[in-house]
Amino acid sequence: MSDHKAQPPCYAADTNVFMDWQARYYPTDIFTSLPTRMGGLIAAQRLFAPELVQEELAAVGTAELTAWTAAHPDLWVPTAELLATALAIQNRFPGLRDPRAEFEEADAYVIALAQLRGGIVVTQETSAAEKRNPKRTHFIPDVCRELGLTSISLLGLMRKEGWTL
């Protein structure tokens, strides 16, 4: 029998996790402890996101969200650290990319981050099979399943962490 505890999981967060948290489903005026809880995961080096997520949030996020993310620089993982793995994922799963996207998307980088750190992907996306008319053949949960990675929603993260808000 081993005396050491298993390491708690680390998480790789997609852009929509932050958007759904602060702008859609879990507003901070109601879920008042969520910013502190998420900050605690960052401080414990258990919650990360690719820099591309920060870029996406800067373009579409609320002022509150942009300020919160700026106050947590340890959240962001440089694109260069993830590039080779993300490109390999994009090449293996070309259906992951949105053909209409004008800029580099974060999806493959989020998956790469989880793969490189042995983490869990946190995304609000659902698989292509769960969509009525999917615009692509692969979404983050589809790629995670094929790569043997775990993918959960923000609510799933809250449950996994045992949070009551």
mmCIF file with all atom_site columns, C-alpha atoms in Angstrom:
data_model
loop_
_atom_site.group_PDB
_atom_site.id
_atom_site.type_symbol
_atom_site.label_atom_id
_atom_site.label_alt_id
_atom_site.label_comp_id
_atom_site.label_asym_id
_atom_site.label_entity_id
_atom_site.label_seq_id
_atom_site.pdbx_PDB_ins_code
_atom_site.Cartn_x
_atom_site.Cartn_y
_atom_site.Cartn_z
_atom_site.occupancy
_atom_site.B_iso_or_equiv
_atom_site.pdbx_formal_charge
_atom_site.auth_seq_id
_atom_site.auth_comp_id
_atom_site.auth_asym_id
_atom_site.auth_atom_id
_atom_site.pdbx_PDB_model_num
ATOM 1   C CA . MET A 1 1   ? 0.000   0.000  0.000   1.00 0.00 ? 1   MET A CA 1
ATOM 2   C CA . SER A 1 2   ? 1.293   3.420  -0.981  1.00 0.00 ? 2   SER A CA 1
ATOM 3   C CA . ASP A 1 3   ? 1.482   6.325  1.454   1.00 0.00 ? 3   ASP A CA 1
ATOM 4   C CA . HIS A 1 4   ? 1.248   9.097  -1.128  1.00 0.00 ? 4   HIS A CA 1
ATOM 5   C CA . LYS A 1 5   ? -2.028  10.492 -2.359  1.00 0.00 ? 5   LYS A CA 1
ATOM 6   C CA . ALA A 1 6   ? -2.867  10.698 -6.023  1.00 0.00 ? 6   ALA A CA 1
ATOM 7   C CA . GLN A 1 7   ? -2.252  14.125 -7.456  1.00 0.00 ? 7   GLN A CA 1
ATOM 8   C CA . PRO A 1 8   ? -5.450  16.120 -7.929  1.00 0.00 ? 8   PRO A CA 1
ATOM 9   C CA . PRO A 1 9   ? -6.312  16.646 -11.586 1.00 0.00 ? 9   PRO A CA 1
ATOM 10  C CA . CYS A 1 10  ? -5.307  19.674 -13.581 1.00 0.00 ? 10  CYS A CA 1
ATOM 11  C CA . TYR A 1 11  ? -7.663  21.241 -16.081 1.00 0.00 ? 11  TYR A CA 1
ATOM 12  C CA . ALA A 1 12  ? -7.266  22.780 -19.532 1.00 0.00 ? 12  ALA A CA 1
ATOM 13  C CA . ALA A 1 13  ? -10.045 25.314 -20.094 1.00 0.00 ? 13  ALA A CA 1
ATOM 14  C CA . ASP A 1 14  ? -11.698 26.288 -23.364 1.00 0.00 ? 14  ASP A CA 1
ATOM 15  C CA . THR A 1 15  ? -12.834 29.846 -24.135 1.00 0.00 ? 15  THR A CA 1
ATOM 16  C CA . ASN A 1 16  ? -16.512 28.988 -23.746 1.00 0.00 ? 16  ASN A CA 1
ATOM 17  C CA . VAL A 1 17  ? -15.959 27.934 -20.123 1.00 0.00 ? 17  VAL A CA 1
ATOM 18  C CA . PHE A 1 18  ? -15.095 31.510 -19.195 1.00 0.00 ? 18  PHE A CA 1
ATOM 19  C CA . MET A 1 19  ? -17.801 32.982 -21.412 1.00 0.00 ? 19  MET A CA 1
ATOM 20  C CA . ASP A 1 20  ? -20.495 30.708 -19.990 1.00 0.00 ? 20  ASP A CA 1
ATOM 21  C CA . TRP A 1 21  ? -19.245 31.344 -16.480 1.00 0.00 ? 21  TRP A CA 1
ATOM 22  C CA . GLN A 1 22  ? -19.238 35.122 -16.406 1.00 0.00 ? 22  GLN A CA 1
ATOM 23  C CA . ALA A 1 23  ? -21.473 36.151 -19.271 1.00 0.00 ? 23  ALA A CA 1
ATOM 24  C CA . ARG A 1 24  ? -24.109 33.433 -19.600 1.00 0.00 ? 24  ARG A CA 1
ATOM 25  C CA . TYR A 1 25  ? -24.938 30.772 -16.999 1.00 0.00 ? 25  TYR A CA 1
ATOM 26  C CA . TYR A 1 26  ? -22.902 31.355 -13.848 1.00 0.00 ? 26  TYR A CA 1
ATOM 27  C CA . PRO A 1 27  ? -22.821 35.141 -13.318 1.00 0.00 ? 27  PRO A CA 1
ATOM 28  C CA . THR A 1 28  ? -20.635 36.277 -10.467 1.00 0.00 ? 28  THR A CA 1
ATOM 29  C CA . ASP A 1 29  ? -23.404 38.275 -8.775  1.00 0.00 ? 29  ASP A CA 1
ATOM 30  C CA . ILE A 1 30  ? -25.162 34.963 -8.050  1.00 0.00 ? 30  ILE A CA 1
ATOM 31  C CA . PHE A 1 31  ? -22.247 32.516 -8.011  1.00 0.00 ? 31  PHE A CA 1
ATOM 32  C CA . THR A 1 32  ? -20.182 34.776 -5.792  1.00 0.00 ? 32  THR A CA 1
ATOM 33  C CA . SER A 1 33  ? -17.555 32.218 -4.737  1.00 0.00 ? 33  SER A CA 1
ATOM 34  C CA . LEU A 1 34  ? -16.783 31.023 -8.261  1.00 0.00 ? 34  LEU A CA 1
ATOM 35  C CA . PRO A 1 35  ? -14.090 33.644 -9.030  1.00 0.00 ? 35  PRO A CA 1
ATOM 36  C CA . THR A 1 36  ? -12.293 32.728 -5.787  1.00 0.00 ? 36  THR A CA 1
ATOM 37  C CA . ARG A 1 37  ? -12.635 28.997 -6.453  1.00 0.00 ? 37  ARG A CA 1
ATOM 38  C CA . MET A 1 38  ? -11.306 29.321 -9.996  1.00 0.00 ? 38  MET A CA 1
ATOM 39  C CA . GLY A 1 39  ? -8.498  31.572 -8.737  1.00 0.00 ? 39  GLY A CA 1
ATOM 40  C CA . GLY A 1 40  ? -7.647  28.904 -6.181  1.00 0.00 ? 40  GLY A CA 1
ATOM 41  C CA . LEU A 1 41  ? -7.243  26.302 -8.932  1.00 0.00 ? 41  LEU A CA 1
ATOM 42  C CA . ILE A 1 42  ? -4.934  28.680 -10.802 1.00 0.00 ? 42  ILE A CA 1
ATOM 43  C CA . ALA A 1 43  ? -2.891  29.392 -7.662  1.00 0.00 ? 43  ALA A CA 1
ATOM 44  C CA . ALA A 1 44  ? -2.580  25.633 -7.070  1.00 0.00 ? 44  ALA A CA 1
ATOM 45  C CA . GLN A 1 45  ? -1.347  25.248 -10.683 1.00 0.00 ? 45  GLN A CA 1
ATOM 46  C CA . ARG A 1 46  ? -4.337  23.097 -11.568 1.00 0.00 ? 46  ARG A CA 1
ATOM 47  C CA . LEU A 1 47  ? -6.217  25.313 -14.050 1.00 0.00 ? 47  LEU A CA 1
ATOM 48  C CA . PHE A 1 48  ? -4.622  26.441 -17.287 1.00 0.00 ? 48  PHE A CA 1
ATOM 49  C CA . ALA A 1 49  ? -5.645  27.754 -20.683 1.00 0.00 ? 49  ALA A CA 1
ATOM 50  C CA . PRO A 1 50  ? -3.740  28.447 -23.893 1.00 0.00 ? 50  PRO A CA 1
ATOM 51  C CA . GLU A 1 51  ? -2.854  32.060 -24.676 1.00 0.00 ? 51  GLU A CA 1
ATOM 52  C CA . LEU A 1 52  ? -5.179  31.750 -27.680 1.00 0.00 ? 52  LEU A CA 1
ATOM 53  C CA . VAL A 1 53  ? -8.082  31.526 -25.223 1.00 0.00 ? 53  VAL A CA 1
ATOM 54  C CA . GLN A 1 54  ? -6.959  34.838 -23.721 1.00 0.00 ? 54  GLN A CA 1
ATOM 55  C CA . GLU A 1 55  ? -6.902  36.356 -27.214 1.00 0.00 ? 55  GLU A CA 1
ATOM 56  C CA . GLU A 1 56  ? -10.409 35.065 -27.925 1.00 0.00 ? 56  GLU A CA 1
ATOM 57  C CA . LEU A 1 57  ? -11.677 36.437 -24.603 1.00 0.00 ? 57  LEU A CA 1
ATOM 58  C CA . ALA A 1 58  ? -10.084 39.823 -25.292 1.00 0.00 ? 58  ALA A CA 1
ATOM 59  C CA . ALA A 1 59  ? -12.100 39.952 -28.513 1.00 0.00 ? 59  ALA A CA 1
ATOM 60  C CA . VAL A 1 60  ? -15.478 38.829 -27.150 1.00 0.00 ? 60  VAL A CA 1
ATOM 61  C CA . GLY A 1 61  ? -15.357 38.856 -23.335 1.00 0.00 ? 61  GLY A CA 1
ATOM 62  C CA . THR A 1 62  ? -16.998 41.251 -20.935 1.00 0.00 ? 62  THR A CA 1
ATOM 63  C CA . ALA A 1 63  ? -14.984 43.951 -19.191 1.00 0.00 ? 63  ALA A CA 1
ATOM 64  C CA . GLU A 1 64  ? -15.331 42.019 -15.905 1.00 0.00 ? 64  GLU A CA 1
ATOM 65  C CA . LEU A 1 65  ? -14.050 38.814 -17.499 1.00 0.00 ? 65  LEU A CA 1
ATOM 66  C CA . THR A 1 66  ? -11.157 40.560 -19.241 1.00 0.00 ? 66  THR A CA 1
ATOM 67  C CA . ALA A 1 67  ? -10.135 42.186 -15.942 1.00 0.00 ? 67  ALA A CA 1
ATOM 68  C CA . TRP A 1 68  ? -10.376 38.853 -14.076 1.00 0.00 ? 68  TRP A CA 1
ATOM 69  C CA . THR A 1 69  ? -8.250  37.009 -16.639 1.00 0.00 ? 69  THR A CA 1
ATOM 70  C CA . ALA A 1 70  ? -5.669  39.811 -16.681 1.00 0.00 ? 70  ALA A CA 1
ATOM 71  C CA . ALA A 1 71  ? -5.390  39.468 -12.898 1.00 0.00 ? 71  ALA A CA 1
ATOM 72  C CA . HIS A 1 72  ? -4.493  35.763 -13.282 1.00 0.00 ? 72  HIS A CA 1
ATOM 73  C CA . PRO A 1 73  ? -1.390  35.621 -15.510 1.00 0.00 ? 73  PRO A CA 1
ATOM 74  C CA . ASP A 1 74  ? -0.488  32.115 -14.277 1.00 0.00 ? 74  ASP A CA 1
ATOM 75  C CA . LEU A 1 75  ? -3.561  30.801 -16.084 1.00 0.00 ? 75  LEU A CA 1
ATOM 76  C CA . TRP A 1 76  ? -2.033  31.283 -19.533 1.00 0.00 ? 76  TRP A CA 1
ATOM 77  C CA . VAL A 1 77  ? 0.245   28.806 -21.292 1.00 0.00 ? 77  VAL A CA 1
ATOM 78  C CA . PRO A 1 78  ? 2.326   30.222 -24.177 1.00 0.00 ? 78  PRO A CA 1
ATOM 79  C CA . THR A 1 79  ? 1.326   29.126 -27.658 1.00 0.00 ? 79  THR A CA 1
ATOM 80  C CA . ALA A 1 80  ? 4.914   28.052 -28.394 1.00 0.00 ? 80  ALA A CA 1
ATOM 81  C CA . GLU A 1 81  ? 4.715   25.350 -25.679 1.00 0.00 ? 81  GLU A CA 1
ATOM 82  C CA . LEU A 1 82  ? 1.645   23.836 -27.324 1.00 0.00 ? 82  LEU A CA 1
ATOM 83  C CA . LEU A 1 83  ? 2.255   24.489 -31.016 1.00 0.00 ? 83  LEU A CA 1
ATOM 84  C CA . ALA A 1 84  ? 3.720   21.173 -32.183 1.00 0.00 ? 84  ALA A CA 1
ATOM 85  C CA . THR A 1 85  ? 1.141   19.072 -30.338 1.00 0.00 ? 85  THR A CA 1
ATOM 86  C CA . ALA A 1 86  ? -1.739  21.335 -31.416 1.00 0.00 ? 86  ALA A CA 1
ATOM 87  C CA . LEU A 1 87  ? -0.664  21.171 -35.063 1.00 0.00 ? 87  LEU A CA 1
ATOM 88  C CA . ALA A 1 88  ? -0.467  17.370 -34.867 1.00 0.00 ? 88  ALA A CA 1
ATOM 89  C CA . ILE A 1 89  ? -4.026  17.330 -33.492 1.00 0.00 ? 89  ILE A CA 1
ATOM 90  C CA . GLN A 1 90  ? -5.248  19.683 -36.229 1.00 0.00 ? 90  GLN A CA 1
ATOM 91  C CA . ASN A 1 91  ? -3.602  17.519 -38.887 1.00 0.00 ? 91  ASN A CA 1
ATOM 92  C CA . ARG A 1 92  ? -5.105  14.311 -37.483 1.00 0.00 ? 92  ARG A CA 1
ATOM 93  C CA . PHE A 1 93  ? -8.563  15.862 -37.012 1.00 0.00 ? 93  PHE A CA 1
ATOM 94  C CA . PRO A 1 94  ? -9.085  18.442 -39.787 1.00 0.00 ? 94  PRO A CA 1
ATOM 95  C CA . GLY A 1 95  ? -12.822 18.415 -39.007 1.00 0.00 ? 95  GLY A CA 1
ATOM 96  C CA . LEU A 1 96  ? -12.071 20.130 -35.677 1.00 0.00 ? 96  LEU A CA 1
ATOM 97  C CA . ARG A 1 97  ? -11.420 23.445 -37.398 1.00 0.00 ? 97  ARG A CA 1
ATOM 98  C CA . ASP A 1 98  ? -14.248 25.782 -38.253 1.00 0.00 ? 98  ASP A CA 1
ATOM 99  C CA . PRO A 1 99  ? -13.897 26.391 -41.995 1.00 0.00 ? 99  PRO A CA 1
ATOM 100 C CA . ARG A 1 100 ? -15.285 29.916 -41.546 1.00 0.00 ? 100 ARG A CA 1
ATOM 101 C CA . ALA A 1 101 ? -12.860 30.959 -38.809 1.00 0.00 ? 101 ALA A CA 1
ATOM 102 C CA . GLU A 1 102 ? -10.818 34.015 -39.696 1.00 0.00 ? 102 GLU A CA 1
ATOM 103 C CA . PHE A 1 103 ? -8.207  33.506 -36.966 1.00 0.00 ? 103 PHE A CA 1
ATOM 104 C CA . GLU A 1 104 ? -6.370  30.630 -35.327 1.00 0.00 ? 104 GLU A CA 1
ATOM 105 C CA . GLU A 1 105 ? -8.781  28.772 -33.054 1.00 0.00 ? 105 GLU A CA 1
ATOM 106 C CA . ALA A 1 106 ? -7.929  27.588 -29.542 1.00 0.00 ? 106 ALA A CA 1
ATOM 107 C CA . ASP A 1 107 ? -9.618  24.154 -29.649 1.00 0.00 ? 107 ASP A CA 1
ATOM 108 C CA . ALA A 1 108 ? -6.587  22.080 -30.669 1.00 0.00 ? 108 ALA A CA 1
ATOM 109 C CA . TYR A 1 109 ? -4.422  24.026 -28.223 1.00 0.00 ? 109 TYR A CA 1
ATOM 110 C CA . VAL A 1 110 ? -6.787  23.296 -25.322 1.00 0.00 ? 110 VAL A CA 1
ATOM 111 C CA . ILE A 1 111 ? -6.649  19.584 -26.182 1.00 0.00 ? 111 ILE A CA 1
ATOM 112 C CA . ALA A 1 112 ? -2.862  19.740 -26.597 1.00 0.00 ? 112 ALA A CA 1
ATOM 113 C CA . LEU A 1 113 ? -2.520  21.368 -23.177 1.00 0.00 ? 113 LEU A CA 1
ATOM 114 C CA . ALA A 1 114 ? -4.505  18.582 -21.505 1.00 0.00 ? 114 ALA A CA 1
ATOM 115 C CA . GLN A 1 115 ? -2.542  15.961 -23.407 1.00 0.00 ? 115 GLN A CA 1
ATOM 116 C CA . LEU A 1 116 ? 0.844   17.433 -22.486 1.00 0.00 ? 116 LEU A CA 1
ATOM 117 C CA . ARG A 1 117 ? -0.023  17.937 -18.804 1.00 0.00 ? 117 ARG A CA 1
ATOM 118 C CA . GLY A 1 118 ? -2.042  14.764 -18.273 1.00 0.00 ? 118 GLY A CA 1
ATOM 119 C CA . GLY A 1 119 ? -5.087  16.895 -17.561 1.00 0.00 ? 119 GLY A CA 1
ATOM 120 C CA . ILE A 1 120 ? -8.808  17.053 -18.136 1.00 0.00 ? 120 ILE A CA 1
ATOM 121 C CA . VAL A 1 121 ? -10.330 19.256 -20.830 1.00 0.00 ? 121 VAL A CA 1
ATOM 122 C CA . VAL A 1 122 ? -13.057 21.593 -19.610 1.00 0.00 ? 122 VAL A CA 1
ATOM 123 C CA . THR A 1 123 ? -15.358 22.746 -22.404 1.00 0.00 ? 123 THR A CA 1
ATOM 124 C CA . GLN A 1 124 ? -18.986 23.604 -22.887 1.00 0.00 ? 124 GLN A CA 1
ATOM 125 C CA . GLU A 1 125 ? -18.959 21.992 -26.344 1.00 0.00 ? 125 GLU A CA 1
ATOM 126 C CA . THR A 1 126 ? -20.951 18.864 -27.064 1.00 0.00 ? 126 THR A CA 1
ATOM 127 C CA . SER A 1 127 ? -19.974 16.130 -29.485 1.00 0.00 ? 127 SER A CA 1
ATOM 128 C CA . ALA A 1 128 ? -20.981 16.209 -33.149 1.00 0.00 ? 128 ALA A CA 1
ATOM 129 C CA . ALA A 1 129 ? -23.366 13.288 -32.523 1.00 0.00 ? 129 ALA A CA 1
ATOM 130 C CA . GLU A 1 130 ? -25.310 15.401 -29.996 1.00 0.00 ? 130 GLU A CA 1
ATOM 131 C CA . LYS A 1 131 ? -25.905 18.242 -32.462 1.00 0.00 ? 131 LYS A CA 1
ATOM 132 C CA . ARG A 1 132 ? -28.842 18.421 -34.859 1.00 0.00 ? 132 ARG A CA 1
ATOM 133 C CA . ASN A 1 133 ? -26.875 19.887 -37.788 1.00 0.00 ? 133 ASN A CA 1
ATOM 134 C CA . PRO A 1 134 ? -23.185 19.919 -36.863 1.00 0.00 ? 134 PRO A CA 1
ATOM 135 C CA . LYS A 1 135 ? -21.141 22.392 -38.885 1.00 0.00 ? 135 LYS A CA 1
ATOM 136 C CA . ARG A 1 136 ? -18.013 20.267 -38.428 1.00 0.00 ? 136 ARG A CA 1
ATOM 137 C CA . THR A 1 137 ? -17.240 16.576 -38.081 1.00 0.00 ? 137 THR A CA 1
ATOM 138 C CA . HIS A 1 138 ? -15.329 16.971 -34.812 1.00 0.00 ? 138 HIS A CA 1
ATOM 139 C CA . PHE A 1 139 ? -15.744 19.057 -31.703 1.00 0.00 ? 139 PHE A CA 1
ATOM 140 C CA . ILE A 1 140 ? -13.524 19.018 -28.619 1.00 0.00 ? 140 ILE A CA 1
ATOM 141 C CA . PRO A 1 141 ? -15.342 16.092 -26.913 1.00 0.00 ? 141 PRO A CA 1
ATOM 142 C CA . ASP A 1 142 ? -15.044 13.996 -30.106 1.00 0.00 ? 142 ASP A CA 1
ATOM 143 C CA . VAL A 1 143 ? -11.291 14.525 -30.364 1.00 0.00 ? 143 VAL A CA 1
ATOM 144 C CA . CYS A 1 144 ? -10.806 13.943 -26.638 1.00 0.00 ? 144 CYS A CA 1
ATOM 145 C CA . ARG A 1 145 ? -12.674 10.640 -26.865 1.00 0.00 ? 145 ARG A CA 1
ATOM 146 C CA . GLU A 1 146 ? -10.533 9.498  -29.798 1.00 0.00 ? 146 GLU A CA 1
ATOM 147 C CA . LEU A 1 147 ? -7.335  10.511 -27.979 1.00 0.00 ? 147 LEU A CA 1
ATOM 148 C CA . GLY A 1 148 ? -8.384  8.889  -24.698 1.00 0.00 ? 148 GLY A CA 1
ATOM 149 C CA . LEU A 1 149 ? -8.663  12.192 -22.825 1.00 0.00 ? 149 LEU A CA 1
ATOM 150 C CA . THR A 1 150 ? -11.399 13.126 -20.378 1.00 0.00 ? 150 THR A CA 1
ATOM 151 C CA . SER A 1 151 ? -13.634 16.057 -21.320 1.00 0.00 ? 151 SER A CA 1
ATOM 152 C CA . ILE A 1 152 ? -16.055 17.656 -18.853 1.00 0.00 ? 152 ILE A CA 1
ATOM 153 C CA . SER A 1 153 ? -18.192 20.782 -18.644 1.00 0.00 ? 153 SER A CA 1
ATOM 154 C CA . LEU A 1 154 ? -17.751 23.622 -16.169 1.00 0.00 ? 154 LEU A CA 1
ATOM 155 C CA . LEU A 1 155 ? -20.520 22.064 -14.080 1.00 0.00 ? 155 LEU A CA 1
ATOM 156 C CA . GLY A 1 156 ? -18.596 18.782 -14.271 1.00 0.00 ? 156 GLY A CA 1
ATOM 157 C CA . LEU A 1 157 ? -15.490 20.567 -12.930 1.00 0.00 ? 157 LEU A CA 1
ATOM 158 C CA . MET A 1 158 ? -17.519 22.002 -10.054 1.00 0.00 ? 158 MET A CA 1
ATOM 159 C CA . ARG A 1 159 ? -18.839 18.538 -9.221  1.00 0.00 ? 159 ARG A CA 1
ATOM 160 C CA . LYS A 1 160 ? -15.417 16.916 -9.538  1.00 0.00 ? 160 LYS A CA 1
ATOM 161 C CA . GLU A 1 161 ? -13.987 19.508 -7.143  1.00 0.00 ? 161 GLU A CA 1
ATOM 162 C CA . GLY A 1 162 ? -16.904 19.072 -4.722  1.00 0.00 ? 162 GLY A CA 1
ATOM 163 C CA . TRP A 1 163 ? -17.830 22.740 -4.836  1.00 0.00 ? 163 TRP A CA 1
ATOM 164 C CA . THR A 1 164 ? -21.077 24.076 -3.519  1.00 0.00 ? 164 THR A CA 1
ATOM 165 C CA . LEU A 1 165 ? -21.529 27.667 -4.509  1.00 0.00 ? 165 LEU A CA 1
#
